[in-house]
Coordinates of C-alpha atoms in Angstrom, one line a residue:
M1 CA 45.7 39.4 -28.8
S2 CA 48.1 42.3 -28.8
V3 CA 49.1 45.9 -28.3
S4 CA 51.3 47.0 -31.2
T5 CA 53.0 50.2 -32.2
S6 CA 53.6 51.5 -35.7
A7 CA 55.1 54.7 -37.2
P8 CA 53.1 55.6 -40.3
D9 CA 54.5 59.2 -40.5
K10 CA 57.5 61.0 -39.2
G11 CA 56.9 62.0 -35.6
I12 CA 53.8 60.0 -35.2
A13 CA 53.4 56.7 -33.2
V14 CA 50.2 54.7 -33.5
V15 CA 49.4 52.4 -30.6
T16 CA 46.8 49.8 -31.6
V17 CA 44.9 47.5 -29.3
D18 CA 43.6 44.2 -30.7
Y19 CA 41.9 41.9 -28.1
P20 CA 39.1 40.1 -29.9
P21 CA 36.2 39.9 -29.7
V22 CA 35.4 43.2 -28.1
N23 CA 38.6 44.7 -26.7
A24 CA 37.7 43.9 -23.1
L25 CA 41.3 43.8 -21.7
P26 CA 42.7 41.3 -19.3
V27 CA 45.0 42.5 -16.6
Q28 CA 48.1 42.0 -18.7
G29 CA 46.5 43.8 -21.6
W30 CA 46.2 47.0 -19.6
Y31 CA 49.8 46.9 -18.6
A32 CA 50.9 46.2 -22.2
L33 CA 48.9 49.2 -23.3
A34 CA 50.5 51.4 -20.6
D35 CA 54.0 50.2 -21.5
A36 CA 53.4 50.9 -25.2
V37 CA 52.1 54.4 -24.7
R38 CA 54.9 55.3 -22.3
A39 CA 57.5 53.9 -24.7
A40 CA 56.1 55.9 -27.6
G41 CA 56.1 59.1 -25.6
R42 CA 59.6 58.6 -24.4
D43 CA 60.9 58.2 -27.9
P44 CA 62.6 61.6 -28.7
G45 CA 61.4 61.3 -32.3
T46 CA 57.7 61.1 -31.4
R47 CA 55.7 64.3 -31.4
C48 CA 52.2 62.8 -31.2
V49 CA 50.7 59.4 -30.3
V50 CA 47.5 58.1 -31.8
L51 CA 45.6 55.5 -29.7
A52 CA 43.5 53.2 -31.9
A53 CA 41.9 49.8 -31.9
E54 CA 40.9 47.0 -34.2
G55 CA 37.7 45.0 -34.2
R56 CA 34.1 45.8 -33.2
G57 CA 34.8 48.7 -30.9
F58 CA 37.5 50.9 -29.3
N59 CA 37.3 49.4 -25.8
A60 CA 34.8 47.5 -23.8
G61 CA 36.6 47.9 -20.4
V62 CA 38.0 45.2 -18.3
D63 CA 37.7 41.5 -18.9
I64 CA 34.9 40.7 -16.4
K65 CA 35.2 37.0 -17.2
E66 CA 38.8 37.0 -16.0
M67 CA 37.5 38.3 -12.6
Q68 CA 34.7 35.7 -12.6
R69 CA 37.3 32.9 -12.9
D70 CA 39.2 34.2 -9.9
T71 CA 38.1 32.8 -6.6
G72 CA 39.9 35.6 -4.7
H73 CA 40.7 39.2 -5.4
T74 CA 43.9 38.9 -7.4
A75 CA 42.2 39.7 -10.7
L76 CA 40.3 42.6 -9.3
I77 CA 43.4 44.2 -7.8
G78 CA 45.2 43.5 -11.0
A79 CA 42.5 45.2 -13.1
N80 CA 42.4 48.2 -10.8
R81 CA 46.1 48.7 -10.9
G82 CA 46.3 47.9 -14.7
C83 CA 43.6 50.4 -15.5
Y84 CA 45.3 53.0 -13.3
A85 CA 48.6 52.4 -15.1
A86 CA 47.0 52.6 -18.6
F87 CA 45.0 55.8 -17.8
S88 CA 48.1 57.4 -16.2
A89 CA 50.2 56.5 -19.2
V90 CA 47.9 58.3 -21.5
Y91 CA 47.6 61.3 -19.3
E92 CA 51.3 61.5 -18.6
C93 CA 52.5 60.7 -22.1
E94 CA 55.2 63.2 -22.9
V95 CA 53.5 64.3 -26.1
P96 CA 49.9 64.8 -27.1
V97 CA 47.7 61.7 -27.5
V98 CA 44.9 61.6 -30.0
A99 CA 42.3 58.8 -29.5
A100 CA 40.7 57.4 -32.6
V101 CA 37.4 55.9 -31.4
H102 CA 35.0 53.6 -33.3
G103 CA 32.1 51.5 -32.1
F104 CA 31.7 51.2 -28.4
C105 CA 33.9 53.0 -25.8
L106 CA 32.8 51.7 -22.4
G107 CA 34.1 51.6 -18.9
G108 CA 37.9 51.6 -19.1
G109 CA 37.6 53.0 -22.6
I110 CA 36.2 56.2 -21.0
G111 CA 39.3 56.3 -18.8
L112 CA 41.5 56.2 -21.8
V113 CA 39.8 58.8 -23.9
G114 CA 39.0 61.0 -20.9
N115 CA 42.8 61.3 -20.4
A116 CA 43.7 61.8 -24.0
D117 CA 44.4 65.2 -25.4
A118 CA 42.0 65.0 -28.3
I119 CA 39.4 62.6 -29.6
V120 CA 38.5 61.9 -33.2
A121 CA 35.5 59.5 -33.5
S122 CA 33.5 57.7 -36.1
Q123 CA 29.8 58.2 -36.6
D124 CA 29.0 54.9 -35.0
A125 CA 31.0 55.6 -31.8
T126 CA 29.1 55.5 -28.5
F127 CA 30.5 56.3 -25.0
G128 CA 29.3 55.3 -21.6
L129 CA 30.0 53.8 -18.2
P130 CA 28.0 50.6 -17.5
E131 CA 29.8 50.2 -14.2
L132 CA 26.7 50.0 -12.0
D133 CA 25.4 47.2 -14.2
R134 CA 28.7 45.3 -13.7
G135 CA 29.1 45.6 -10.0
A136 CA 31.9 48.2 -10.2
L137 CA 32.6 51.9 -9.9
G138 CA 35.1 54.1 -11.5
A139 CA 36.0 56.4 -14.4
A140 CA 33.5 59.1 -13.4
T141 CA 36.7 61.2 -13.1
H142 CA 37.2 60.8 -16.8
L143 CA 33.6 61.0 -18.0
A144 CA 33.5 64.4 -16.2
R145 CA 36.2 65.5 -18.6
L146 CA 33.9 64.8 -21.5
V147 CA 30.5 66.1 -20.4
P148 CA 29.1 68.6 -17.9
Q149 CA 28.7 67.5 -14.3
H150 CA 25.0 66.9 -14.2
L151 CA 25.0 65.0 -17.5
M152 CA 27.9 62.9 -16.1
R153 CA 25.9 62.0 -13.0
A154 CA 22.8 61.1 -15.0
L155 CA 24.8 58.9 -17.4
Y156 CA 26.6 57.2 -14.6
Y157 CA 23.5 56.4 -12.6
T158 CA 21.6 55.2 -15.6
S159 CA 24.4 53.4 -17.5
R160 CA 23.2 55.1 -20.6
T161 CA 25.5 55.9 -23.5
V162 CA 26.0 59.0 -25.7
T163 CA 27.0 59.3 -29.3
A164 CA 30.1 60.9 -30.9
A165 CA 27.8 63.6 -32.2
D166 CA 26.6 64.3 -28.6
L167 CA 30.2 64.7 -27.4
H168 CA 31.1 66.8 -30.4
A169 CA 28.3 69.2 -29.4
H170 CA 29.9 69.4 -25.9
G171 CA 33.3 70.2 -27.5
S172 CA 35.0 67.1 -26.1
V173 CA 35.2 65.3 -29.5
W174 CA 37.3 67.2 -32.1
Q175 CA 35.8 65.6 -35.2
V176 CA 33.2 63.0 -36.2
V177 CA 33.7 61.2 -39.4
P178 CA 32.5 58.1 -41.3
R179 CA 34.0 54.9 -40.0
A180 CA 36.1 54.3 -43.1
E181 CA 37.7 57.7 -42.7
L182 CA 38.5 57.5 -39.0
R183 CA 42.2 56.5 -39.1
D184 CA 43.0 59.1 -41.8
A185 CA 41.2 61.8 -39.8
A186 CA 43.1 60.9 -36.6
L187 CA 46.4 60.9 -38.5
E188 CA 45.6 64.2 -40.1
L189 CA 45.2 65.8 -36.7
A190 CA 48.3 64.1 -35.5
R191 CA 50.3 65.4 -38.4
E192 CA 49.1 68.9 -37.7
I193 CA 50.3 68.6 -34.1
A194 CA 53.5 66.9 -35.1
R195 CA 54.5 69.8 -37.3
K196 CA 55.2 71.8 -34.1
D197 CA 58.6 71.9 -32.5
G198 CA 59.0 68.6 -30.6
T199 CA 60.6 70.1 -27.5
L200 CA 58.0 72.8 -27.3
L201 CA 55.2 70.2 -27.6
R202 CA 56.6 68.4 -24.6
F203 CA 56.8 71.6 -22.6
A204 CA 53.2 72.4 -23.6
K205 CA 51.9 68.9 -22.5
A206 CA 53.6 69.3 -19.1
A207 CA 52.3 72.8 -18.7
I208 CA 48.7 71.9 -19.5
N209 CA 48.8 69.0 -17.2
G210 CA 50.3 71.2 -14.5
I211 CA 47.3 73.6 -14.6
D212 CA 44.6 70.8 -14.7
P213 CA 41.9 71.7 -12.1
V214 CA 41.4 68.1 -11.1
D215 CA 44.1 65.6 -9.9
V216 CA 43.0 62.7 -12.1
H217 CA 45.3 60.2 -10.4
R218 CA 44.0 60.8 -6.9
S219 CA 40.4 61.2 -8.0
Y220 CA 40.3 57.9 -9.9
R221 CA 42.0 56.0 -7.0
F222 CA 39.4 57.4 -4.7
E223 CA 36.7 55.9 -6.9
Q224 CA 38.5 52.5 -7.1
G225 CA 38.3 52.2 -3.3
F226 CA 34.6 51.9 -3.6
T227 CA 34.9 49.3 -6.3
F228 CA 37.0 47.2 -3.9
E229 CA 34.5 47.8 -1.1
A230 CA 31.6 46.6 -3.3
N231 CA 33.6 43.4 -4.0
L232 CA 34.6 42.7 -0.3
S233 CA 30.9 43.0 0.7
G234 CA 29.9 40.5 -1.9
L235 CA 27.6 43.0 -3.7
A236 CA 29.7 43.0 -6.9
D237 CA 29.7 39.3 -7.2
R238 CA 25.9 39.2 -7.0
I239 CA 25.5 41.8 -9.7
R240 CA 28.1 40.1 -12.0
E241 CA 26.4 36.6 -11.7
D242 CA 24.3 37.3 -14.7
F243 CA 27.0 39.0 -16.8
G244 CA 27.4 37.6 -20.3
Q245 CA 24.1 35.7 -20.3
E246 CA 22.3 38.2 -22.5
R247 CA 25.2 39.9 -24.3
E248 CA 28.9 39.6 -24.7
G249 CA 31.4 42.2 -23.6
G250 CA 33.2 43.9 -20.8
A251 CA 32.7 46.9 -18.5

């Protein structure tokens, strides 16, 4: 289980998540991801970061089983803060971030790609927030950056997923390619970005964040407050009791 960083081309850093079997990250995994993205962005030689993953899917959210093993609220608080740190690291990365998405992108995965600057996805990629089925709330802030408001609400309430082709039609996915071509396609976009002046790219990233119509930090923390409320009331525990009995994964 790891988060690693490589430099396949000049000016490009690839941050890769590998937490088998489904990239449902434990608390420390979220912090490791945040640290890796921030370090890559701080490197003066980096002009673009590619966020990628190994295994069956891009990201299955938080490790629900880690929370089930915790008799208190330590794991929940850790997951809330860890997700916030990772999402913020992507949003605040000093250079553009390209997300290379394959397989499932669920829960916390939406938080990551919703804060990225561009998304390249494989044809098998699916995106969704199964939060209500997992006794949680959150990342509607980031789903709203991918689809129109009414679609976001319907997807959130139903826990349904949408395909990469659907998001491409809405303009939030830059390119959809066969699975085998995903990494090359993401790197090609990163290379195009990295050919720009490095200092000007950093100015551009700061400027675009500065005119964002939604404060993603405050909006997401507001959502997280309701997640904690659901846990304090015992509602979340009752919903999570059956988690994992029918299928393996995170949320």
